[in-house]
Amino acid sequence: MIAPEHGGPSTATADVPRRNWAGNVRYAARAFHRPTTTDELRRLVAGSSRIRAVGTGHSFNRFGDTAGDLVTLAGLPPAIDVDAERARVTVTGALRYGDVARQLHAQGYALANLASLPHISVAGAVATASHGSGQTHGNLATSVAALELVTADGDLLHVDRDTDGDTFAGMVVGLGALGLVTRVTLDVVPTFELRQYVRLDLPREALDAALGSAYSVSVFTDWRAPRLREVWRKQRADQPPPPADWLGTTAADEPRHPVLGMPAENCTEQLGVPGPWHERLPHFKLGFTPSSGDELQSEYHLPRAAAAEALAALDDVAHLIAPVLQVCELRTVAADELWLSPNHHRDSLAVHFTWIGDPVAVAPVLAVVEERLTPFAPRSHWGKVFTTDPAALAASYPRYADFIALLGRLDPTGKFRTDELNTHFPR
């Protein structure tokens, strides 16, 4: 353990976000910190009674909010170290995926998957099992091979997939509750190119075929029409383009933005122009505002086999959804072994709602959506807005009790716990 240095240099700073990206959460921390070395961070953690890390703020709930110390790890020295022999890269956890991706590509490597926006931090995305898409791809956390984190007593802990087995599977999607993640090791593959095609007006009965038709596929709807508005297909560059009559759709003749009325220049290249993986897998360019900005988000992961039935259940309340919705995205995610992954042991359909930025208007609709999806055992994205009953949440994760036990072992005093976390994972 590293002892706190009372009277030593303070890491308190104004250079830490006071709100999340969407602005719907104002952080309640008593102090904000930006350490510049791992030893500073360890002293800070050891000397604090309550502490949490904040990444790029792309969470829409209070799982990461604390009345204690809030710390950004963005001040730690950035590192991107490729291990070619093991096909892995170790990166500073606070780095954004977009920044890691560009350097990996320059060295001839790639990550198998990316989220729709490259602006999110690696550690934050991993901790919440944030998304990617493609029926043969897991979420971003499934690429994690090792973690380095500062635990509650200020110690530096290294855990590895190869040596820590089942416990490692419980720590990857850790919700920031097991320690502050300083470094993440990810699997890499040789770099590759993709083409992105947007197709319009997909018949509902063709949804399953569309979702499995390319390397990564996203289907967008606004719940205002019988057909699904757009299909964004990200396919390997050496594969032939979709035929003119592909699944009864038509080809977009100009670039699109998923949210109607937003500028397409914010989005990654379309119309089949080939480009590197990191400039096609995300929907949005790193240098532009992702999505619309003024929004709330929810996301529910359902068994892939129940997709048609679940969407039919939502059709009955489409008249409530549409007025408070900007866009809804449908994606597939492959099953995995991670304890708190919403894709734990089941191939999934992810139903992602980008709502208007009005919590009062959205809340009653959210309750209806969750009620409609209840028969399909939905698992909510940990970083989005949801109201799932804690008992239902516990029932939906087979390793729920094991994770609570892991929390007790690694953080016996609850240093990394928050009110929201205590609600869903009581001691």
C-alpha positions as a Markdown table, in Angstrom:
| # | Residue | x | y | z |
|---|---|---|---|---|
| 1 | Met | 0.0 | 0.0 | 0.0 |
| 2 | Ile | 1.2 | 3.5 | -0.7 |
| 3 | Ala | 0.6 | 5.8 | 2.2 |
| 4 | Pro | -1.1 | 9.2 | 1.8 |
| 5 | Glu | 1.2 | 12.2 | 2.0 |
| 6 | His | -0.6 | 14.7 | 4.2 |
| 7 | Gly | 0.6 | 18.1 | 3.4 |
| 8 | Gly | 2.1 | 17.0 | 0.1 |
| 9 | Pro | 1.3 | 18.5 | -3.3 |
| 10 | Ser | -2.5 | 18.6 | -4.0 |
| 11 | Thr | -4.0 | 17.2 | -7.2 |
| 12 | Ala | -7.2 | 19.3 | -6.7 |
| 13 | Thr | -7.9 | 21.2 | -9.9 |
| 14 | Ala | -10.6 | 23.0 | -11.8 |
| 15 | Asp | -9.7 | 21.2 | -14.9 |
| 16 | Val | -12.2 | 18.4 | -14.5 |
| 17 | Pro | -15.7 | 18.3 | -16.0 |
| 18 | Arg | -18.5 | 19.4 | -13.6 |
| 19 | Arg | -21.2 | 17.8 | -15.8 |
| 20 | Asn | -21.5 | 14.9 | -18.0 |
| 21 | Trp | -21.4 | 15.3 | -21.8 |
| 22 | Ala | -25.2 | 15.5 | -22.2 |
| 23 | Gly | -25.6 | 18.0 | -19.3 |
| 24 | Asn | -28.3 | 16.0 | -17.5 |
| 25 | Val | -25.9 | 15.1 | -14.6 |
| 26 | Arg | -24.1 | 17.7 | -12.5 |
| 27 | Tyr | -21.4 | 16.0 | -10.5 |
| 28 | Ala | -21.8 | 16.2 | -6.7 |
| 29 | Ala | -18.1 | 15.8 | -5.8 |
| 30 | Arg | -16.6 | 17.8 | -3.0 |
| 31 | Ala | -13.3 | 18.1 | -4.9 |
| 32 | Phe | -12.0 | 17.5 | -8.4 |
| 33 | His | -8.5 | 16.1 | -9.2 |
| 34 | Arg | -6.2 | 15.7 | -12.2 |
| 35 | Pro | -3.0 | 13.8 | -11.1 |
| 36 | Thr | -0.1 | 13.7 | -13.5 |
| 37 | Thr | 1.6 | 10.5 | -12.3 |
| 38 | Thr | 0.5 | 7.1 | -11.1 |
| 39 | Asp | 2.1 | 7.6 | -7.7 |
| 40 | Glu | 0.0 | 10.8 | -7.3 |
| 41 | Leu | -3.1 | 8.9 | -8.1 |
| 42 | Arg | -2.2 | 6.1 | -5.7 |
| 43 | Arg | -1.7 | 8.6 | -2.9 |
| 44 | Leu | -5.0 | 10.3 | -3.7 |
| 45 | Val | -6.9 | 7.0 | -3.7 |
| 46 | Ala | -5.2 | 5.8 | -0.4 |
| 47 | Gly | -6.1 | 9.1 | 1.3 |
| 48 | Ser | -9.7 | 9.4 | 0.2 |
| 49 | Ser | -12.8 | 7.9 | 1.8 |
| 50 | Arg | -14.9 | 8.2 | -1.4 |
| 51 | Ile | -13.5 | 8.5 | -4.9 |
| 52 | Arg | -14.5 | 7.9 | -8.5 |
| 53 | Ala | -12.9 | 8.4 | -11.9 |
| 54 | Val | -14.6 | 10.4 | -14.7 |
| 55 | Gly | -13.7 | 9.7 | -18.3 |
| 56 | Thr | -15.1 | 11.6 | -21.3 |
| 57 | Gly | -18.5 | 12.0 | -19.6 |
| 58 | His | -20.5 | 9.9 | -22.1 |
| 59 | Ser | -22.6 | 8.3 | -19.3 |
| 60 | Phe | -26.2 | 9.5 | -18.9 |
| 61 | Asn | -26.8 | 8.3 | -15.3 |
| 62 | Arg | -25.3 | 8.7 | -11.8 |
| 63 | Phe | -23.4 | 5.4 | -11.5 |
| 64 | Gly | -20.1 | 7.4 | -11.6 |
| 65 | Asp | -21.2 | 10.3 | -9.5 |
| 66 | Thr | -19.9 | 10.7 | -6.0 |
| 67 | Ala | -20.1 | 13.2 | -3.1 |
| 68 | Gly | -16.4 | 12.5 | -2.5 |
| 69 | Asp | -13.4 | 13.0 | -4.8 |
| 70 | Leu | -13.8 | 12.9 | -8.6 |
| 71 | Val | -10.7 | 12.3 | -10.6 |
| 72 | Thr | -9.8 | 12.4 | -14.2 |
| 73 | Leu | -6.9 | 10.2 | -15.4 |
| 74 | Ala | -6.4 | 12.3 | -18.5 |
| 75 | Gly | -3.4 | 13.9 | -16.9 |
| 76 | Leu | -1.4 | 10.6 | -16.7 |
| 77 | Pro | 1.3 | 10.3 | -19.4 |
| 78 | Pro | -0.3 | 8.8 | -22.5 |
| 79 | Ala | 1.1 | 5.5 | -23.8 |
| 80 | Ile | 0.3 | 3.2 | -26.7 |
| 81 | Asp | 2.6 | 0.1 | -26.6 |
| 82 | Val | 2.1 | -2.6 | -29.2 |
| 83 | Asp | 3.2 | -6.2 | -28.4 |
| 84 | Ala | 3.4 | -7.7 | -31.9 |
| 85 | Glu | 4.4 | -11.1 | -30.7 |
| 86 | Arg | 1.2 | -11.5 | -28.6 |
| 87 | Ala | -1.0 | -9.3 | -30.9 |
| 88 | Arg | -1.9 | -6.9 | -28.1 |
| 89 | Val | -1.7 | -3.2 | -27.4 |
| 90 | Thr | -1.4 | -1.7 | -23.9 |
| 91 | Val | -2.8 | 1.8 | -23.6 |
| 92 | Thr | -3.4 | 4.5 | -21.0 |
| 93 | Gly | -7.1 | 3.9 | -19.9 |
| 94 | Ala | -8.0 | 7.6 | -20.2 |
| 95 | Leu | -7.1 | 7.7 | -23.9 |
| 96 | Arg | -10.0 | 8.0 | -26.4 |
| 97 | Tyr | -10.6 | 5.2 | -28.8 |
| 98 | Gly | -10.2 | 7.5 | -31.8 |
| 99 | Asp | -6.7 | 8.5 | -30.7 |
| 100 | Val | -5.6 | 4.9 | -30.1 |
| 101 | Ala | -7.1 | 3.8 | -33.4 |
| 102 | Arg | -5.1 | 6.3 | -35.5 |
| 103 | Gln | -1.8 | 5.3 | -34.0 |
| 104 | Leu | -2.6 | 1.6 | -34.2 |
| 105 | His | -3.5 | 1.9 | -37.9 |
| 106 | Ala | -0.2 | 3.8 | -38.6 |
| 107 | Gln | 1.6 | 0.8 | -37.1 |
| 108 | Gly | -0.4 | -1.7 | -39.2 |
| 109 | Tyr | -2.8 | -2.9 | -36.6 |
| 110 | Ala | -6.5 | -2.6 | -35.8 |
| 111 | Leu | -9.1 | -3.3 | -33.2 |
| 112 | Ala | -11.8 | -5.7 | -34.2 |
| 113 | Asn | -14.6 | -3.3 | -33.3 |
| 114 | Leu | -15.3 | 0.3 | -32.4 |
| 115 | Ala | -18.3 | 2.1 | -31.0 |
| 116 | Ser | -20.5 | 4.4 | -33.0 |
| 117 | Leu | -18.5 | 7.4 | -31.7 |
| 118 | Pro | -14.7 | 7.4 | -31.2 |
| 119 | His | -14.8 | 10.1 | -28.6 |
| 120 | Ile | -15.2 | 7.7 | -25.6 |
| 121 | Ser | -12.3 | 6.7 | -23.3 |
| 122 | Val | -11.0 | 3.2 | -23.4 |
| 123 | Ala | -11.4 | 2.5 | -19.7 |
| 124 | Gly | -14.9 | 4.1 | -19.5 |
| 125 | Ala | -16.2 | 2.2 | -22.4 |
| 126 | Val | -14.8 | -1.1 | -21.2 |
| 127 | Ala | -16.2 | -0.6 | -17.6 |
| 128 | Thr | -19.7 | -0.2 | -19.0 |
| 129 | Ala | -19.5 | -2.9 | -21.7 |
| 130 | Ser | -20.1 | -0.2 | -24.3 |
| 131 | His | -21.1 | -1.2 | -27.8 |
| 132 | Gly | -19.9 | -2.1 | -31.2 |
| 133 | Ser | -21.9 | -4.0 | -33.6 |
| 134 | Gly | -21.8 | -7.1 | -35.8 |
| 135 | Gln | -23.2 | -10.6 | -35.2 |
| 136 | Thr | -19.8 | -12.2 | -34.8 |
| 137 | His | -18.3 | -9.4 | -32.7 |
| 138 | Gly | -18.5 | -8.9 | -29.0 |
| 139 | Asn | -18.8 | -5.5 | -27.3 |
| 140 | Leu | -15.6 | -3.5 | -26.7 |
| 141 | Ala | -14.9 | -5.1 | -23.4 |
| 142 | Thr | -14.4 | -8.5 | -25.0 |
| 143 | Ser | -11.1 | -7.4 | -26.6 |
| 144 | Val | -9.6 | -6.7 | -23.1 |
| 145 | Ala | -6.7 | -9.0 | -22.3 |
| 146 | Ala | -5.4 | -7.3 | -19.2 |
| 147 | Leu | -6.1 | -4.5 | -16.8 |
| 148 | Glu | -4.0 | -2.4 | -14.4 |
| 149 | Leu | -5.9 | -0.5 | -11.7 |
| 150 | Val | -5.4 | 1.3 | -8.4 |
| 151 | Thr | -7.3 | -0.5 | -5.7 |
| 152 | Ala | -8.9 | 1.0 | -2.6 |
| 153 | Asp | -5.7 | 0.9 | -0.5 |
| 154 | Gly | -3.6 | 2.6 | -3.1 |
| 155 | Asp | -2.0 | -0.6 | -4.4 |
| 156 | Leu | -1.4 | -1.2 | -8.1 |
| 157 | Leu | -3.1 | -4.4 | -9.3 |
| 158 | His | -2.5 | -6.2 | -12.6 |
| 159 | Val | -5.0 | -8.8 | -13.8 |
| 160 | Asp | -4.7 | -10.8 | -17.0 |
| 161 | Arg | -7.1 | -13.0 | -19.0 |
| 162 | Asp | -4.5 | -15.8 | -19.2 |
| 163 | Thr | -3.7 | -16.0 | -15.5 |
| 164 | Asp | -6.8 | -14.7 | -13.6 |
| 165 | Gly | -9.5 | -16.6 | -15.5 |
| 166 | Asp | -12.9 | -16.4 | -14.0 |
| 167 | Thr | -12.1 | -13.5 | -11.7 |
| 168 | Phe | -10.8 | -11.5 | -14.7 |
| 169 | Ala | -14.2 | -12.1 | -16.4 |
| 170 | Gly | -15.8 | -10.4 | -13.4 |
| 171 | Met | -13.4 | -7.4 | -13.3 |
| 172 | Val | -13.5 | -6.2 | -16.9 |
| 173 | Val | -17.0 | -4.8 | -16.8 |
| 174 | Gly | -16.4 | -3.3 | -13.4 |
| 175 | Leu | -18.5 | -0.2 | -13.5 |
| 176 | Gly | -15.6 | 1.7 | -12.0 |
| 177 | Ala | -16.4 | 0.0 | -8.6 |
| 178 | Leu | -13.3 | -2.2 | -8.3 |
| 179 | Gly | -10.6 | 0.5 | -8.7 |
| 180 | Leu | -9.4 | 3.2 | -11.0 |
| 181 | Val | -8.2 | 1.7 | -14.3 |
| 182 | Thr | -4.9 | 3.2 | -15.4 |
| 183 | Arg | -3.9 | 0.9 | -18.3 |
| 184 | Val | -5.8 | -1.5 | -20.5 |
| 185 | Thr | -4.4 | -4.2 | -22.8 |
| 186 | Leu | -6.4 | -5.0 | -25.9 |
| 187 | Asp | -6.3 | -7.7 | -28.6 |
| 188 | Val | -5.3 | -6.3 | -32.0 |
| 189 | Val | -5.6 | -7.7 | -35.6 |
| 190 | Pro | -3.9 | -6.6 | -38.8 |
| 191 | Thr | -5.3 | -3.3 | -40.1 |
| 192 | Phe | -8.0 | -3.5 | -42.8 |
| 193 | Glu | -10.3 | -1.4 | -45.0 |
| 194 | Leu | -14.1 | -1.1 | -45.1 |
| 195 | Arg | -16.7 | 0.5 | -47.3 |
| 196 | Gln | -19.9 | 2.0 | -45.9 |
| 197 | Tyr | -23.2 | 1.9 | -47.7 |
| 198 | Val | -26.4 | 3.4 | -46.6 |
| 199 | Arg | -29.6 | 1.7 | -47.8 |
| 200 | Leu | -33.1 | 3.2 | -47.3 |
| 201 | Asp | -36.6 | 1.8 | -46.4 |
| 202 | Leu | -35.9 | -1.7 | -45.2 |
| 203 | Pro | -38.9 | -4.0 | -44.9 |
| 204 | Arg | -39.4 | -5.1 | -41.3 |
| 205 | Glu | -39.4 | -8.8 | -42.3 |
| 206 | Ala | -35.9 | -8.4 | -43.7 |
| 207 | Leu | -34.3 | -7.0 | -40.5 |
| 208 | Asp | -32.6 | -10.2 | -39.4 |
| 209 | Ala | -31.0 | -10.8 | -42.8 |
| 210 | Ala | -29.9 | -7.1 | -42.9 |
| 211 | Leu | -28.2 | -7.3 | -39.5 |
| 212 | Gly | -26.2 | -10.3 | -40.5 |
| 213 | Ser | -25.2 | -9.0 | -43.9 |
| 214 | Ala | -21.9 | -7.2 | -43.3 |
| 215 | Tyr | -19.0 | -6.8 | -40.9 |
| 216 | Ser | -20.9 | -4.2 | -38.9 |
| 217 | Val | -24.5 | -3.2 | -39.4 |
| 218 | Ser | -26.8 | -0.6 | -37.8 |
| 219 | Val | -30.5 | -0.1 | -38.6 |
| 220 | Phe | -32.2 | 3.2 | -37.8 |
| 221 | Thr | -35.8 | 3.9 | -37.3 |
| 222 | Asp | -37.9 | 6.7 | -35.9 |
| 223 | Trp | -41.0 | 4.5 | -35.2 |
| 224 | Arg | -43.1 | 6.7 | -37.5 |
| 225 | Ala | -43.3 | 4.3 | -40.5 |
| 226 | Pro | -43.8 | 0.6 | -41.2 |
| 227 | Arg | -40.4 | 0.3 | -42.8 |
| 228 | Leu | -37.1 | 0.9 | -41.1 |
| 229 | Arg | -35.6 | 4.2 | -42.3 |
| 230 | Glu | -31.9 | 3.4 | -42.9 |
| 231 | Val | -29.4 | 0.5 | -42.9 |
| 232 | Trp | -25.7 | 1.5 | -42.4 |
| 233 | Arg | -23.6 | -1.4 | -43.7 |
| 234 | Lys | -19.9 | -1.4 | -43.0 |
| 235 | Gln | -18.4 | -4.2 | -45.1 |
| 236 | Arg | -14.9 | -5.4 | -46.0 |
| 237 | Ala | -13.5 | -3.3 | -48.9 |
| 238 | Asp | -12.8 | -6.4 | -50.9 |
| 239 | Gln | -16.4 | -7.6 | -50.8 |
| 240 | Pro | -18.8 | -6.7 | -53.7 |
| 241 | Pro | -21.3 | -3.8 | -53.1 |
| 242 | Pro | -24.9 | -4.7 | -52.4 |
| 243 | Pro | -27.1 | -5.2 | -55.5 |
| 244 | Ala | -29.4 | -2.4 | -56.6 |
| 245 | Asp | -32.5 | -4.3 | -55.2 |
| 246 | Trp | -30.8 | -5.4 | -52.0 |
| 247 | Leu | -33.5 | -6.7 | -49.6 |
| 248 | Gly | -36.1 | -4.4 | -51.2 |
| 249 | Thr | -34.2 | -1.2 | -50.3 |
| 250 | Thr | -32.9 | 1.6 | -52.3 |
| 251 | Ala | -29.4 | 3.1 | -52.1 |
| 252 | Ala | -28.9 | 6.5 | -50.5 |
| 253 | Asp | -27.5 | 8.9 | -53.2 |
| 254 | Glu | -25.9 | 11.3 | -50.7 |
| 255 | Pro | -24.3 | 11.1 | -47.2 |
| 256 | Arg | -26.7 | 10.8 | -44.3 |
| 257 | His | -26.7 | 11.6 | -40.6 |
| 258 | Pro | -28.7 | 9.2 | -38.3 |
| 259 | Val | -30.6 | 12.1 | -36.7 |
| 260 | Leu | -32.7 | 13.9 | -39.3 |
| 261 | Gly | -31.7 | 17.5 | -39.8 |
| 262 | Met | -28.2 | 17.1 | -38.5 |
| 263 | Pro | -25.3 | 17.7 | -40.9 |
| 264 | Ala | -23.9 | 14.7 | -42.7 |
| 265 | Glu | -20.4 | 16.2 | -42.6 |
| 266 | Asn | -20.2 | 15.0 | -38.9 |
| 267 | Cys | -20.4 | 11.4 | -40.1 |
| 268 | Thr | -17.9 | 9.0 | -41.4 |
| 269 | Glu | -17.5 | 8.5 | -45.2 |
| 270 | Gln | -20.3 | 6.7 | -47.0 |
| 271 | Leu | -21.3 | 5.9 | -50.6 |
| 272 | Gly | -19.0 | 2.9 | -50.7 |
| 273 | Val | -15.7 | 4.9 | -50.6 |
| 274 | Pro | -13.0 | 2.6 | -49.1 |
| 275 | Gly | -11.1 | 3.7 | -46.1 |
| 276 | Pro | -9.3 | 2.4 | -43.0 |
| 277 | Trp | -11.3 | 0.6 | -40.3 |
| 278 | His | -11.2 | 3.4 | -37.8 |
| 279 | Glu | -12.7 | 5.9 | -40.3 |
| 280 | Arg | -15.7 | 3.6 | -41.2 |
| 281 | Leu | -16.7 | 1.6 | -38.1 |
| 282 | Pro | -17.8 | 4.7 | -36.1 |
| 283 | His | -20.8 | 6.6 | -37.3 |
| 284 | Phe | -19.2 | 9.9 | -36.3 |
| 285 | Lys | -15.8 | 11.6 | -37.0 |
| 286 | Leu | -13.5 | 12.3 | -34.1 |
| 287 | Gly | -13.3 | 16.0 | -34.8 |
| 288 | Phe | -17.1 | 16.6 | -34.8 |
| 289 | Thr | -19.9 | 16.5 | -32.2 |
| 290 | Pro | -21.2 | 13.0 | -32.1 |
| 291 | Ser | -25.0 | 12.3 | -32.4 |
| 292 | Ser | -26.9 | 15.5 | -31.8 |
| 293 | Gly | -25.5 | 16.6 | -28.4 |
| 294 | Asp | -28.8 | 17.7 | -26.9 |
| 295 | Glu | -30.1 | 14.3 | -26.0 |
| 296 | Leu | -30.7 | 11.5 | -23.5 |
| 297 | Gln | -29.9 | 7.8 | -24.3 |
| 298 | Ser | -31.2 | 4.4 | -23.3 |
| 299 | Glu | -30.2 | 1.0 | -24.6 |
| 300 | Tyr | -31.6 | -2.5 | -24.0 |
| 301 | His | -30.0 | -5.8 | -25.0 |
| 302 | Leu | -32.5 | -8.5 | -25.8 |
| 303 | Pro | -32.0 | -12.1 | -26.9 |
| 304 | Arg | -31.3 | -12.1 | -30.6 |
| 305 | Ala | -33.9 | -14.8 | -31.2 |
| 306 | Ala | -36.6 | -12.6 | -29.7 |
| 307 | Ala | -36.0 | -9.6 | -31.9 |
| 308 | Ala | -39.1 | -9.7 | -34.1 |
| 309 | Glu | -41.4 | -10.3 | -31.1 |
| 310 | Ala | -39.8 | -7.6 | -29.0 |
| 311 | Leu | -40.0 | -5.0 | -31.8 |
| 312 | Ala | -43.7 | -5.9 | -32.3 |
| 313 | Ala | -44.3 | -5.2 | -28.6 |
| 314 | Leu | -42.8 | -1.7 | -29.1 |
| 315 | Asp | -44.9 | -1.1 | -32.2 |
| 316 | Asp | -48.0 | -1.0 | -29.9 |
| 317 | Val | -46.5 | 2.1 | -28.2 |
| 318 | Ala | -44.9 | 3.7 | -31.2 |
| 319 | His | -47.3 | 6.7 | -30.9 |
| 320 | Leu | -45.7 | 7.4 | -27.5 |
| 321 | Ile | -42.1 | 6.8 | -28.5 |
| 322 | Ala | -42.0 | 8.9 | -31.7 |
| 323 | Pro | -42.7 | 12.3 | -30.2 |
| 324 | Val | -39.8 | 12.2 | -27.8 |
| 325 | Leu | -37.4 | 10.2 | -30.0 |
| 326 | Gln | -34.6 | 11.5 | -32.2 |
| 327 | Val | -33.6 | 8.1 | -33.6 |
| 328 | Cys | -33.6 | 4.5 | -32.6 |
| 329 | Glu | -30.7 | 2.2 | -33.6 |
| 330 | Leu | -30.8 | -1.6 | -33.8 |
| 331 | Arg | -27.6 | -3.6 | -33.7 |
| 332 | Thr | -26.4 | -7.1 | -33.0 |
| 333 | Val | -23.7 | -8.1 | -30.4 |
| 334 | Ala | -22.2 | -11.6 | -30.0 |
| 335 | Ala | -22.4 | -13.5 | -26.7 |
| 336 | Asp | -19.5 | -13.3 | -24.2 |
| 337 | Glu | -18.3 | -14.6 | -20.8 |
| 338 | Leu | -18.0 | -11.3 | -18.9 |
| 339 | Trp | -20.1 | -11.3 | -15.7 |
| 340 | Leu | -21.8 | -7.9 | -16.1 |
| 341 | Ser | -21.9 | -7.7 | -19.9 |
| 342 | Pro | -25.4 | -7.3 | -21.2 |
| 343 | Asn | -24.4 | -9.9 | -23.7 |
| 344 | His | -23.4 | -12.5 | -21.1 |
| 345 | His | -24.0 | -15.9 | -22.6 |
| 346 | Arg | -26.5 | -14.7 | -25.2 |
| 347 | Asp | -26.3 | -13.3 | -28.7 |
| 348 | Ser | -28.2 | -10.0 | -28.5 |
| 349 | Leu | -30.2 | -7.4 | -30.3 |
| 350 | Ala | -29.3 | -4.0 | -28.9 |
| 351 | Val | -32.2 | -1.5 | -29.1 |
| 352 | His | -30.7 | 2.0 | -28.6 |
| 353 | Phe | -32.9 | 5.1 | -28.1 |
| 354 | Thr | -31.6 | 8.6 | -28.6 |
| 355 | Trp | -34.2 | 10.7 | -26.9 |
| 356 | Ile | -34.8 | 14.4 | -26.9 |
| 357 | Gly | -33.0 | 16.2 | -24.1 |
| 358 | Asp | -36.0 | 16.5 | -21.9 |
| 359 | Pro | -36.0 | 14.2 | -18.9 |
| 360 | Val | -39.5 | 15.0 | -17.8 |
| 361 | Ala | -41.0 | 14.2 | -21.2 |
| 362 | Val | -38.9 | 11.1 | -21.6 |
| 363 | Ala | -39.4 | 9.5 | -18.2 |
| 364 | Pro | -43.0 | 8.2 | -18.7 |
| 365 | Val | -42.2 | 6.9 | -22.1 |
| 366 | Leu | -39.1 | 5.1 | -20.8 |
| 367 | Ala | -41.3 | 3.4 | -18.2 |
| 368 | Val | -43.7 | 2.2 | -20.9 |
| 369 | Val | -40.8 | 0.9 | -23.1 |
| 370 | Glu | -39.3 | -1.0 | -20.2 |
| 371 | Glu | -42.6 | -2.5 | -19.3 |
| 372 | Arg | -43.1 | -3.7 | -22.9 |
| 373 | Leu | -39.7 | -5.2 | -23.0 |
| 374 | Thr | -39.9 | -7.0 | -19.6 |
| 375 | Pro | -41.0 | -10.4 | -21.1 |
| 376 | Phe | -37.8 | -10.5 | -23.1 |
| 377 | Ala | -35.5 | -10.1 | -20.1 |
| 378 | Pro | -33.8 | -6.9 | -21.2 |
| 379 | Arg | -30.4 | -5.9 | -19.9 |
| 380 | Ser | -29.8 | -2.2 | -19.9 |
| 381 | His | -26.6 | -0.5 | -21.0 |
| 382 | Trp | -24.8 | 0.5 | -17.7 |
| 383 | Gly | -24.0 | 4.0 | -19.0 |
| 384 | Lys | -27.5 | 4.9 | -20.2 |
| 385 | Val | -30.8 | 6.0 | -18.6 |
| 386 | Phe | -32.8 | 3.2 | -17.3 |
| 387 | Thr | -35.2 | 2.5 | -14.4 |
| 388 | Thr | -34.9 | -1.3 | -14.1 |
| 389 | Asp | -36.0 | -2.6 | -10.7 |
| 390 | Pro | -32.9 | -3.9 | -8.8 |
| 391 | Ala | -34.5 | -7.3 | -8.2 |
| 392 | Ala | -35.1 | -7.7 | -12.0 |
| 393 | Leu | -31.6 | -6.6 | -12.7 |
| 394 | Ala | -30.2 | -9.2 | -10.2 |
| 395 | Ala | -32.3 | -11.9 | -11.8 |
| 396 | Ser | -31.0 | -11.1 | -15.3 |
| 397 | Tyr | -27.3 | -11.6 | -14.5 |
| 398 | Pro | -26.3 | -15.1 | -13.5 |
| 399 | Arg | -23.1 | -13.8 | -11.9 |
| 400 | Tyr | -24.7 | -10.9 | -10.0 |
| 401 | Ala | -24.1 | -12.3 | -6.5 |
| 402 | Asp | -20.5 | -13.2 | -7.5 |
| 403 | Phe | -19.9 | -9.6 | -8.5 |
| 404 | Ile | -21.2 | -8.3 | -5.2 |
| 405 | Ala | -18.8 | -10.7 | -3.4 |
| 406 | Leu | -16.0 | -9.4 | -5.6 |
| 407 | Leu | -16.9 | -5.8 | -4.7 |
| 408 | Gly | -16.7 | -6.8 | -1.0 |
| 409 | Arg | -13.2 | -8.3 | -1.4 |
| 410 | Leu | -11.6 | -5.5 | -3.5 |
| 411 | Asp | -13.4 | -2.6 | -1.8 |
| 412 | Pro | -14.5 | -3.6 | 1.6 |
| 413 | Thr | -15.1 | -0.1 | 2.9 |
| 414 | Gly | -17.1 | 1.0 | -0.2 |
| 415 | Lys | -14.5 | 3.6 | -1.3 |
| 416 | Phe | -15.6 | 3.4 | -5.0 |
| 417 | Arg | -19.3 | 2.9 | -4.3 |
| 418 | Thr | -21.9 | 5.5 | -5.2 |
| 419 | Asp | -25.6 | 6.0 | -4.3 |
| 420 | Glu | -26.7 | 4.6 | -7.7 |
| 421 | Leu | -24.3 | 1.6 | -7.4 |
| 422 | Asn | -25.6 | 0.9 | -3.9 |
| 423 | Thr | -29.2 | 0.9 | -5.2 |
| 424 | His | -28.4 | -1.8 | -7.8 |
| 425 | Phe | -25.7 | -3.7 | -5.9 |
| 426 | Pro | -26.5 | -3.5 | -2.2 |
| 427 | Arg | -24.0 | -4.9 | 0.3 |
